[in-house]
XYZ file of C-alpha atoms in Angstrom:
728
model
C 0.000 0.000 0.000
C 1.150 3.529 -0.729
C 2.055 5.288 2.514
C 0.383 8.680 2.825
C -0.698 10.899 5.700
C -4.217 10.248 6.876
C -6.676 13.007 5.980
C -7.985 13.191 9.517
C -4.361 13.739 10.505
C -4.369 16.809 8.301
C -7.578 18.025 9.906
C -6.319 17.504 13.447
C -2.858 18.929 12.728
C -4.244 22.089 11.098
C -6.660 22.529 13.970
C -3.769 22.096 16.412
C -1.795 24.801 14.636
C -4.738 27.199 14.874
C -5.234 26.369 18.520
C -1.651 27.121 19.598
C -2.135 30.856 19.106
C -5.438 30.786 21.066
C -3.795 28.933 23.914
C -0.909 31.419 24.100
C -3.283 34.362 24.408
C -5.320 32.563 27.096
C -2.168 31.888 29.125
C -1.176 35.546 28.917
C -4.530 36.539 30.398
C -4.232 34.019 33.226
C -7.348 32.085 32.230
C -5.837 28.615 31.999
C -6.092 27.905 35.710
C -9.866 28.458 35.783
C -10.723 25.777 33.250
C -9.142 22.656 34.778
C -12.502 21.241 35.765
C -13.901 21.672 32.259
C -10.827 20.042 30.746
C -10.873 16.861 32.752
C -14.073 15.610 31.178
C -12.736 15.736 27.565
C -9.469 14.217 28.794
C -11.273 11.215 30.238
C -13.134 10.703 26.966
C -9.930 10.954 24.937
C -8.188 8.498 27.276
C -11.054 6.033 26.862
C -10.849 6.496 23.078
C -7.109 5.881 23.157
C -7.516 2.648 25.128
C -10.223 1.469 22.734
C -7.946 2.231 19.791
C -5.100 0.165 21.250
C -7.446 -2.759 21.883
C -8.572 -2.640 18.241
C -4.962 -2.541 17.053
C -4.245 -5.619 19.196
C -7.225 -7.484 17.727
C -6.082 -6.719 14.186
C -2.707 -8.226 15.004
C -0.872 -4.957 14.314
C 2.142 -3.705 16.238
C 2.170 -0.429 18.143
C 5.251 0.468 16.085
C 3.183 0.521 12.886
C 3.574 3.909 11.176
C -0.182 4.583 11.092
C -0.621 3.615 14.736
C 2.328 5.788 15.761
C 0.899 8.765 13.876
C -2.481 8.465 15.556
C -0.945 8.194 19.040
C 1.278 11.191 18.369
C -1.648 13.339 17.162
C -3.724 12.425 20.195
C -0.846 13.235 22.538
C -0.166 16.585 20.844
C -3.828 17.570 20.848
C -4.277 16.834 24.553
C -1.121 18.815 25.359
C -2.710 21.879 23.787
C -6.198 21.440 25.193
C -5.406 20.109 28.649
C -1.806 20.920 29.460
C 1.405 19.045 30.060
C 0.660 18.047 33.651
C -2.439 16.039 32.840
C -1.700 14.906 29.282
C -2.119 11.308 28.182
C 0.669 8.773 28.428
C 0.907 6.037 25.822
C 2.492 3.496 28.156
C -0.343 3.848 30.662
C -3.036 3.498 27.981
C -1.187 0.530 26.477
C -1.054 -1.257 29.811
C -4.756 -0.699 30.456
C -5.622 -1.957 26.952
C -3.579 -5.122 27.460
C -5.230 -5.708 30.845
C -8.741 -5.343 29.407
C -7.962 -7.692 26.497
C -6.491 -10.266 28.892
C -9.649 -10.084 31.010
C -11.665 -11.065 27.940
C -13.936 -8.088 27.602
C -14.974 -8.221 23.935
C -17.556 -5.427 23.959
C -15.914 -2.302 22.524
C -19.037 -0.535 21.233
C -17.115 0.520 18.111
C -18.791 0.728 14.712
C -17.998 2.227 11.324
C -20.420 3.806 8.893
C -18.849 3.896 5.417
C -20.084 5.653 2.266
C -19.080 4.106 -1.071
C -18.690 6.335 -4.160
C -17.234 5.727 -7.610
C -17.965 5.146 -11.264
C -19.914 2.150 -12.396
C -17.936 -1.041 -12.951
C -14.980 -0.156 -10.676
C -15.764 -2.901 -8.137
C -17.586 -1.206 -5.255
C -19.975 -4.058 -4.484
C -17.257 -6.667 -5.098
C -15.023 -4.971 -2.514
C -17.839 -5.054 0.058
C -18.231 -8.793 -0.526
C -14.464 -9.312 -0.153
C -14.385 -7.448 3.152
C -17.161 -9.610 4.629
C -15.856 -12.697 2.773
C -19.392 -13.533 1.681
C -21.952 -12.425 -0.901
C -23.566 -9.323 0.603
C -24.136 -7.259 -2.551
C -25.036 -8.317 -6.080
C -22.375 -7.896 -8.793
C -22.474 -8.056 -12.583
C -19.592 -7.936 -15.036
C -21.655 -6.567 -17.959
C -24.042 -3.993 -16.488
C -24.481 -1.918 -13.299
C -25.634 -4.161 -10.447
C -26.557 -1.431 -7.895
C -29.594 0.561 -9.014
C -30.529 2.243 -5.739
C -28.966 3.294 -2.432
C -28.936 0.602 0.213
C -27.156 -0.284 3.442
C -25.030 -3.431 3.743
C -24.433 -4.388 7.390
C -21.989 -6.948 8.716
C -19.190 -7.656 11.192
C -15.458 -8.098 10.620
C -12.857 -8.629 13.379
C -15.514 -7.789 15.964
C -16.230 -4.377 14.363
C -19.703 -3.542 13.120
C -19.497 -2.231 9.553
C -22.318 -0.437 7.747
C -21.665 0.206 4.067
C -23.841 2.677 2.151
C -23.696 1.183 -1.339
C -24.618 3.701 -4.044
C -25.355 3.466 -7.787
C -22.313 3.854 -9.991
C -21.541 7.230 -11.532
C -21.070 7.587 -15.276
C -17.784 8.798 -16.801
C -17.218 12.529 -17.055
C -19.037 14.002 -20.047
C -21.575 16.699 -20.769
C -24.468 14.313 -21.305
C -23.786 12.430 -18.035
C -23.653 15.464 -15.745
C -27.405 15.523 -15.124
C -27.615 11.848 -14.144
C -24.545 12.031 -11.914
C -25.876 15.112 -10.163
C -29.190 13.362 -9.542
C -27.412 10.348 -7.973
C -25.199 12.514 -5.768
C -28.135 14.605 -4.549
C -30.058 11.477 -3.598
C -26.993 10.213 -1.703
C -26.707 13.557 0.076
C -30.346 13.358 1.185
C -29.835 9.758 2.351
C -26.910 10.610 4.659
C -28.277 13.959 5.850
C -29.401 12.692 9.284
C -26.671 10.059 9.803
C -23.439 11.184 8.132
C -20.799 8.531 7.437
C -17.536 8.161 9.355
C -15.494 7.164 6.296
C -15.901 7.746 2.552
C -14.432 5.343 0.004
C -13.815 6.719 -3.490
C -13.144 3.924 -5.990
C -10.983 3.926 -9.128
C -9.598 1.115 -11.271
C -5.812 1.071 -11.223
C -5.607 -0.475 -14.676
C -7.719 2.328 -16.218
C -5.499 5.200 -15.054
C -3.044 6.482 -17.659
C -1.619 9.801 -18.821
C -4.917 10.623 -20.533
C -6.867 10.209 -17.287
C -8.862 13.262 -16.255
C -11.833 12.974 -13.913
C -11.771 16.585 -12.739
C -15.401 17.337 -13.786
C -16.691 14.366 -11.757
C -14.527 15.195 -8.722
C -15.627 18.817 -8.934
C -19.279 17.733 -9.052
C -18.779 15.604 -5.921
C -17.103 18.552 -4.161
C -19.862 20.988 -5.110
C -22.584 18.557 -3.972
C -21.188 17.427 -0.607
C -18.769 20.262 0.158
C -14.981 20.245 0.365
C -15.047 18.610 3.821
C -16.001 15.257 2.281
C -12.379 14.726 1.216
C -11.097 14.991 4.792
C -12.308 11.479 5.651
C -11.973 9.913 2.203
C -9.849 6.894 1.304
C -8.838 6.379 -2.328
C -9.504 2.725 -3.201
C -7.662 1.341 -6.238
C -9.228 -1.889 -7.454
C -7.709 -4.447 -9.886
C -4.355 -3.909 -8.190
C -2.936 -7.307 -9.157
C -3.405 -6.936 -12.894
C -0.644 -7.006 -15.465
C 1.593 -3.947 -15.297
C 2.084 -1.794 -18.427
C 5.317 -1.815 -20.355
C 7.946 0.845 -19.863
C 10.110 2.580 -22.494
C 12.512 -0.370 -22.507
C 9.767 -2.874 -23.378
C 9.678 -4.476 -19.929
C 6.859 -4.077 -17.361
C 7.329 -1.164 -14.969
C 7.887 -1.689 -11.255
C 4.816 -2.047 -9.052
C 5.497 0.654 -6.452
C 6.427 3.471 -8.911
C 3.396 2.643 -11.057
C 1.048 2.784 -8.068
C 2.606 6.057 -6.897
C 2.190 7.637 -10.321
C -1.491 6.643 -10.611
C -2.442 7.739 -7.100
C -0.606 11.050 -7.478
C -2.572 11.719 -10.648
C -5.909 11.145 -8.897
C -4.758 13.213 -5.913
C -3.785 16.037 -8.265
C -7.339 16.348 -9.602
C -8.746 16.227 -6.066
C -6.497 19.182 -5.206
C -7.853 21.049 -8.214
C -11.452 20.280 -7.260
C -10.953 21.447 -3.656
C -8.440 24.246 -4.498
C -6.322 23.141 -1.555
C -2.982 21.313 -1.686
C -2.920 20.430 2.027
C -5.267 17.457 1.730
C -3.516 14.088 1.307
C -5.861 11.123 1.133
C -4.720 7.648 2.219
C -4.652 5.049 -0.554
C -5.827 1.437 -0.335
C -4.947 -1.123 -3.007
C -7.656 -3.794 -3.513
C -7.888 -7.013 -5.546
C -11.199 -8.927 -5.652
C -10.360 -11.590 -8.237
C -11.029 -15.158 -6.996
C -7.582 -16.269 -8.229
C -5.794 -13.627 -6.178
C -2.955 -14.959 -4.026
C -3.699 -15.580 -0.343
C -1.564 -15.872 2.757
C -1.724 -18.639 5.377
C -4.594 -16.814 7.102
C -6.707 -16.915 3.947
C -6.532 -13.174 3.232
C -5.966 -11.892 -0.291
C -2.433 -10.552 -0.782
C -1.254 -7.839 -3.197
C 1.887 -8.142 -5.356
C 3.836 -6.245 -2.666
C 2.953 -8.957 -0.110
C 0.425 -6.905 1.866
C -2.955 -8.199 3.063
C -5.268 -5.416 1.990
C -8.322 -6.290 4.139
C -6.436 -5.852 7.435
C -4.956 -2.641 6.105
C -8.443 -1.400 5.207
C -9.742 -1.970 8.728
C -6.697 -0.290 10.251
C -7.104 2.764 8.018
C -10.784 3.116 8.858
C -10.132 2.732 12.590
C -7.376 5.368 12.526
C -9.534 7.873 10.684
C -12.555 7.231 12.928
C -10.480 7.691 16.113
C -8.907 10.928 14.892
C -12.289 12.247 13.792
C -13.835 11.453 17.197
C -10.899 13.115 18.969
C -11.289 16.166 16.791
C -14.967 16.400 17.723
C -14.319 15.918 21.461
C -11.588 18.558 21.571
C -13.633 20.933 19.364
C -10.915 21.667 16.836
C -13.079 21.531 13.730
C -14.471 25.065 14.079
C -11.075 26.634 13.384
C -10.309 24.654 10.239
C -11.175 25.665 6.691
C -10.672 23.873 3.400
C -9.944 25.481 0.087
C -9.012 29.091 -0.698
C -10.360 31.588 1.792
C -11.022 34.937 0.204
C -11.336 36.579 3.619
C -7.689 35.780 4.401
C -6.338 37.250 1.177
C -4.866 40.691 1.701
C -3.040 42.926 -0.762
C 0.500 44.003 0.010
C 0.599 47.476 1.541
C 4.139 48.166 0.225
C 2.963 47.248 -3.263
C -0.061 49.568 -3.016
C 2.186 52.350 -1.719
C 4.695 51.859 -4.541
C 1.858 52.095 -7.055
C 0.656 55.328 -5.443
C 4.129 56.898 -5.445
C 4.750 55.992 -9.089
C 4.143 59.078 -11.251
C 1.080 58.912 -13.448
C 1.662 59.344 -17.179
C -0.871 61.725 -18.736
C -1.237 63.088 -22.215
C -1.516 66.711 -21.082
C 1.561 67.083 -18.878
C 3.868 70.116 -18.985
C 5.478 70.647 -22.347
C 9.146 69.781 -22.495
C 10.122 72.567 -24.883
C 8.634 75.457 -22.909
C 11.988 76.870 -21.829
C 14.034 76.278 -24.952
C 15.192 79.158 -27.092
C 13.241 79.839 -30.197
C 16.113 81.356 -32.156
C 16.516 78.154 -34.164
C 12.773 77.691 -34.670
C 12.986 78.298 -38.395
C 16.430 76.800 -38.785
C 15.040 73.731 -40.519
C 13.361 75.867 -43.198
C 16.612 77.792 -43.745
C 18.670 74.666 -44.378
C 19.869 74.189 -47.958
C 18.426 71.226 -49.816
C 20.271 67.936 -49.549
C 20.636 65.246 -52.138
C 19.339 61.889 -50.996
C 21.682 59.145 -52.108
C 20.662 55.719 -53.286
C 22.072 52.613 -51.662
C 24.509 52.069 -54.506
C 25.737 55.676 -54.304
C 26.069 55.451 -50.535
C 28.222 52.332 -50.778
C 30.709 54.180 -53.012
C 31.462 56.762 -50.300
C 34.435 56.477 -48.007
C 33.969 55.731 -44.302
C 34.409 59.382 -43.292
C 31.988 60.515 -46.001
C 29.398 57.954 -44.859
C 29.612 59.203 -41.273
C 29.319 62.840 -42.356
C 26.309 62.027 -44.544
C 24.547 60.121 -41.739
C 25.318 62.915 -39.240
C 23.754 65.458 -41.567
C 20.610 63.344 -41.986
C 20.352 62.850 -38.248
C 20.739 66.594 -37.630
C 18.031 67.469 -40.150
C 15.699 64.831 -38.708
C 16.156 66.234 -35.200
C 15.336 69.761 -36.340
C 12.268 68.517 -38.201
C 10.966 66.648 -35.146
C 11.482 69.754 -32.977
C 9.549 71.843 -35.450
C 6.645 69.406 -35.419
C 6.619 69.242 -31.627
C 6.576 73.050 -31.293
C 3.682 73.238 -33.733
C 1.775 70.671 -31.717
C 2.425 72.553 -28.469
C 1.281 75.806 -30.008
C -1.901 74.145 -31.243
C -2.658 72.853 -27.722
C -2.196 76.314 -26.246
C -4.462 77.895 -28.849
C -7.155 75.381 -27.977
C -6.962 76.442 -24.324
C -7.271 80.176 -25.126
C -10.709 81.839 -25.066
C -12.467 81.894 -28.393
C -12.056 84.987 -30.564
C -12.624 85.739 -34.200
C -9.445 84.142 -35.467
C -9.793 80.970 -33.468
C -13.388 80.619 -34.566
C -12.375 80.839 -38.192
C -9.674 78.272 -37.663
C -12.142 75.967 -35.981
C -14.580 76.359 -38.865
C -11.783 75.566 -41.269
C -10.897 72.435 -39.344
C -14.514 71.325 -39.281
C -14.775 71.619 -43.058
C -11.910 69.250 -43.539
C -14.264 66.356 -43.010
C -14.273 63.478 -40.550
C -11.261 61.180 -40.773
C -11.968 57.728 -42.096
C -11.203 54.486 -40.285
C -7.580 53.446 -40.561
C -6.471 49.832 -40.584
C -3.256 49.384 -38.645
C -0.532 46.954 -39.733
C -0.786 43.337 -38.648
C 0.771 42.302 -35.352
C 3.706 39.952 -35.667
C 2.490 36.636 -34.294
C 4.435 33.457 -33.483
C 4.255 30.445 -35.828
C 1.225 28.195 -35.486
C 0.560 24.546 -36.251
C -2.977 25.311 -37.449
C -3.902 24.296 -40.983
C -5.082 27.795 -41.876
C -3.242 31.008 -40.996
C -5.729 33.110 -38.980
C -3.813 36.418 -38.936
C -6.639 38.235 -40.724
C -8.857 37.885 -37.643
C -6.609 40.004 -35.436
C -6.264 43.342 -37.215
C -6.280 46.608 -35.216
C -8.684 49.332 -36.326
C -8.705 53.059 -35.487
C -12.075 54.620 -36.291
C -13.204 58.213 -36.469
C -14.544 58.162 -32.912
C -10.979 57.547 -31.603
C -11.677 54.013 -30.379
C -8.672 51.724 -30.696
C -9.447 48.004 -30.655
C -6.630 45.485 -30.708
C -5.961 41.943 -29.493
C -3.807 41.154 -26.472
C -0.784 39.178 -27.549
C 0.769 36.668 -25.171
C 4.197 35.791 -26.577
C 4.490 32.858 -24.160
C 1.263 31.219 -25.296
C 1.267 27.647 -26.601
C -2.345 27.315 -27.713
C -3.596 27.201 -31.280
C -4.943 30.735 -31.005
C -1.396 31.927 -31.858
C -0.949 33.708 -28.563
C -4.063 35.938 -28.550
C -6.035 35.555 -25.347
C -7.785 38.904 -24.887
C -8.929 42.215 -26.330
C -7.911 45.777 -25.500
C -10.052 48.906 -26.012
C -8.831 52.509 -25.716
C -10.473 55.880 -26.241
C -9.668 59.519 -25.476
C -12.512 62.051 -25.551
C -12.125 65.839 -25.393
C -15.012 67.000 -23.236
C -13.903 70.654 -23.263
C -10.836 72.579 -24.367
C -9.033 71.817 -21.102
C -10.851 68.663 -19.983
C -10.104 65.236 -21.415
C -11.462 61.818 -20.549
C -9.617 58.569 -21.324
C -10.968 55.025 -21.032
C -8.860 51.867 -21.149
C -10.187 48.326 -20.837
C -8.724 44.874 -21.247
C -10.341 41.433 -21.120
C -8.249 38.260 -20.928
C -9.482 34.688 -20.979
C -7.699 31.362 -20.928
C -8.799 27.830 -20.075
C -8.916 28.498 -16.318
C -8.970 32.226 -15.560
C -11.003 35.209 -16.721
C -9.674 38.667 -15.872
C -10.987 42.179 -16.493
C -9.043 45.400 -16.035
C -10.436 48.875 -16.707
C -9.115 52.359 -16.071
C -11.014 55.634 -16.414
C -9.152 58.927 -16.089
C -10.323 62.559 -16.252
C -7.651 65.278 -16.668
C -8.005 69.056 -16.329
C -5.171 71.398 -17.404
C -4.675 75.169 -17.632
C -2.274 77.544 -19.351
C 0.020 77.868 -16.302
C 0.941 74.203 -16.390
C -1.187 73.111 -13.435
C -3.319 69.989 -13.705
C -5.799 67.901 -11.753
C -6.813 64.322 -12.479
C -9.228 61.760 -11.095
C -9.192 58.082 -12.001
C -10.997 54.863 -11.216
C -9.296 51.484 -11.701
C -11.243 48.216 -11.534
C -9.665 44.782 -11.941
C -10.314 41.210 -10.936
C -8.110 39.186 -8.575
C -9.348 35.613 -8.731
C -12.990 35.802 -7.670
C -12.520 39.152 -5.917
C -12.885 42.655 -7.313
C -10.268 45.331 -6.623
C -11.374 48.956 -7.050
C -9.047 51.944 -6.683
C -10.207 55.568 -6.730
C -7.392 58.082 -7.078
C -6.963 61.840 -7.287
C -3.826 63.818 -8.210
C -3.123 67.553 -8.345
C -0.067 69.393 -9.672
C 0.511 73.127 -9.173
C 3.267 75.081 -10.905
C 4.002 77.679 -8.218
C 7.340 78.739 -9.736
C 8.784 78.625 -13.232
C 11.008 75.651 -12.468
C 9.066 74.070 -9.609
C 5.931 71.934 -9.552
C 4.271 70.697 -6.347
C 1.670 67.958 -6.247
C -0.320 65.746 -3.937
C -2.474 62.678 -4.346
C -4.862 60.398 -2.473
C -6.140 56.904 -3.204
C -8.740 54.549 -1.764
C -8.526 50.834 -2.599
C -11.278 48.330 -1.828
C -10.504 44.609 -1.754
C -13.686 42.733 -0.988
C -15.004 44.368 2.186
C -11.578 45.765 3.178
C -10.423 49.318 2.481
C -6.956 50.864 2.246
C -6.325 54.624 2.177
C -3.131 56.310 1.008
C -1.784 59.814 0.472
C 1.379 61.311 -1.030
C 3.179 64.630 -1.532
C 5.630 65.248 -4.360
C 7.796 68.091 -5.568
C 9.610 68.472 -8.894
C 12.466 70.913 -9.505
C 13.958 71.595 -12.934
C 17.606 72.657 -12.991
C 18.291 74.183 -16.363
C 16.856 72.459 -19.389
C 18.102 68.932 -18.917
C 18.209 68.130 -15.177
C 15.118 67.297 -13.133
C 14.865 66.378 -9.444
C 11.784 64.621 -8.099
C 11.033 63.940 -4.422
C 7.914 62.249 -3.032
C 6.777 60.733 0.258
C 3.626 58.800 1.047
C 1.662 56.668 3.462
C -0.695 53.714 2.970
C -2.805 52.222 5.752
C -5.616 49.787 6.383
C -6.759 47.069 8.825
C -4.524 48.456 11.572
C -1.358 48.311 9.433
C 0.587 51.236 7.995
C 3.332 51.427 5.380
C 5.538 54.482 4.824
C 7.788 55.212 1.896
C 9.416 57.752 -0.331
C 11.748 58.155 -3.263
C 14.241 60.619 -4.698
C 14.881 60.630 -8.433
C 17.441 62.593 -10.409
C 17.153 62.591 -14.205
C 19.611 63.994 -16.733
C 18.127 64.237 -20.197
C 19.883 64.259 -23.541
C 20.556 67.385 -25.551
C 17.757 66.664 -28.004
C 15.170 65.456 -25.481
C 12.228 64.835 -25.931
C 12.510 64.223 -29.676
C 15.421 61.900 -28.853
C 14.567 59.853 -25.806
C 18.058 59.807 -24.304
C 18.351 60.083 -20.545
C 19.966 58.667 -17.449
C 18.155 58.467 -14.129
C 19.081 57.504 -10.583
C 16.345 56.603 -8.095
C 16.680 55.952 -4.357
C 13.662 54.481 -2.519
C 12.835 53.537 1.047
C 9.865 51.520 2.325
C 8.959 50.882 5.949
C 6.390 48.263 6.932
C 5.861 46.155 10.042
C 9.016 47.447 11.815
C 11.165 46.596 8.801
C 12.816 49.083 6.474
C 14.024 48.297 2.958
C 16.289 50.578 0.928
C 16.589 50.311 -2.812
C 18.365 51.917 -5.714
C 17.672 51.928 -9.442
C 19.635 53.136 -12.467
C 17.889 53.644 -15.795
C 19.689 54.754 -18.931
C 18.547 55.059 -22.550
C 21.107 56.097 -25.157
C 22.045 55.586 -28.782
C 25.143 53.993 -30.257
C 25.744 55.458 -33.647
C 22.809 56.203 -35.912
C 20.932 52.910 -35.943
C 21.448 51.233 -32.552
C 19.848 51.859 -29.164
C 20.584 50.418 -25.731
C 18.409 50.523 -22.628
C 19.985 49.608 -19.282
C 17.988 49.059 -16.106
C 19.613 47.845 -12.874
C 18.182 47.758 -9.347
C 19.329 46.481 -5.951
C 17.815 46.642 -2.454
C 19.028 46.117 1.097
C 17.809 42.498 1.033
C 20.448 41.749 -1.584
C 17.828 41.257 -4.256
C 18.324 42.914 -7.612
C 18.028 42.668 -11.356
C 19.960 43.806 -14.394
C 18.151 44.194 -17.708
C 19.844 45.191 -20.953
C 17.819 45.728 -24.130
C 19.349 46.437 -27.501
C 17.849 47.234 -30.876
C 19.702 47.784 -34.112
C 18.894 48.038 -37.792
C 22.496 47.851 -38.927
C 24.696 45.676 -36.718
C 23.267 42.168 -36.825
C 26.183 40.831 -34.777
C 24.741 42.534 -31.695
C 22.096 39.793 -31.664
C 24.859 37.284 -30.931
C 25.013 38.683 -27.400
C 21.616 37.128 -26.644
C 22.638 33.814 -28.235
C 25.819 33.668 -26.176
C 23.896 34.450 -22.971
C 21.331 31.716 -23.629
C 23.992 29.112 -24.422
C 25.945 30.051 -21.326
C 22.854 29.684 -19.129
C 22.078 26.263 -20.643
C 25.604 24.935 -20.099
C 25.680 26.324 -16.555
C 22.412 24.592 -15.693
C 23.678 21.330 -17.181
C 26.875 21.572 -15.120
C 24.836 22.133 -11.948
C 22.668 19.096 -12.714
C 25.765 16.952 -13.310
C 27.217 17.982 -9.956
C 23.897 17.197 -8.272
C 23.827 13.701 -9.782
C 27.426 13.008 -8.725
């Protein structure tokens, strides 16, 4: 049999862990001394249960050193230490002596019974296993059609223990057409056991039917939804046909018995974890063989290929789980134990929320970067003499110095042209903010007579190769219409599905409500085989001629089954020519929990290219508070913003729960030559955690791409060397 922790062990252990904190607080208040009288009664019941358990172990012919017996005794001892205290806790040697004395006196009456619910698909051997346990025909079986058509109780005795099996009709395999019938059977079983719930649940599977294509998640999920997640706490996985022929391995020989059993049971356990959404549950596994030609030992019990008598093991498992369940009920641990994901315990990270608040918001109507630049060279581009554009063949005939001079001249002219366009755009924005007069009205009328722009079809997105028979790129075009809506697919470059990496849709729109008031809406929907996520952001921005601005935004996104809403407001005031002061507040709701944050920031411009930014903030909620701040110094390139060249240094500090973390970040974007760009981002914090990211792009030097190839090969060889050392 595959050794696994008993599920009731998991229940009792988790309850014990929850109880330790309660006990510590009670001791601090001095309440433990007033409850001795109330504790003695549960202790006496647990001691009686422990003696009964040892008598049953003796009758089954099992040793007290058996791993299951030792686990049960340890859990009982640990539980009584927490509930009762060390002075009056149970002692195994005392209980063992009393059990031996009672057995020697010949007192057979133990008043111990088991009520067992049987579940599983049709044809897996539920009724045959019941007959094997009683060693007589108690339930009808049929090899060609379902033999159990209704719920019934099968009562008998084995080893002096009264057993009551609740035999149920077999469930049909997982499919859409069988869901209705399976749900009807499970609901009738639930009504049958409503007044007298079972002590143990047996879930049956055929060992010889489990392979890599096995997937019974829909059926396991239906059982969980019908009975609740707690049904798996006292469930034993029963694998029938355990003495059949083993499958062949890659070498053509049959695989070993123990690894094959472990692989099959782990696969079933994996789908139970998915159905319950909890990895803590580990169900015990029982291997069963009901064939008449199965090998038997000298006692007449059927023996598995590993030499184990499965009927004695079945009784021992059931006894262990029943004893732990009774102890859990007597000590009242069950109330503090929950199964599956608990949304009430999920809390967002306050440092993460604070970092998001402190991060500057990018808006389309921020201060113009060319406000302070001289306008002497405004018409310099128009005054330039014409230049002759060379063909590729003509360019190749030039010398190296002539090529560099030609490219420098083109780059200079392009920079001047971009500056001219940017100044024209800035001037147009300012004119829109000015009050209407005769000239502006005429200009507006002229613009209106130009006609509405038509829809523009954007270029196709580069998608990864697909194994589909038809190439579905035409379904994923981006379209910009006259109402400024931008619709485009969400590309997942790591996707492996046949939808060539597209798993969502993105919608964007910017609306000009007034001359100085703009509204932007952004939404994204993503869907894969398991998760569905929605993220929306609405932002309203107000600007004036002095450079001041105010914005309000609402962000809504899903986090599992919860909804996270964040309302935020930011204000920036330009009180001096080179100084801007701002503040912001945010309120985040996560379920029924709320977190409130505030920040203050100040930006100072030194000359045209240097900018200093300082901000501090606070985020609090549920009695916890996080503080933080950052200082950022940015040096921009000579041609910024038309050439996005800059270097920035950021120092951050976060304080939360009496712990302070310092961090630093360096960001640099610069060009190498005329056709290559490099972006460098490096960060490190006081916890010795950091990251270095280098991005390069080039349209001329293909050999730069070899850097990535060399890095990948080096990482592969390093991993292989580590694995070789681990094997040695």
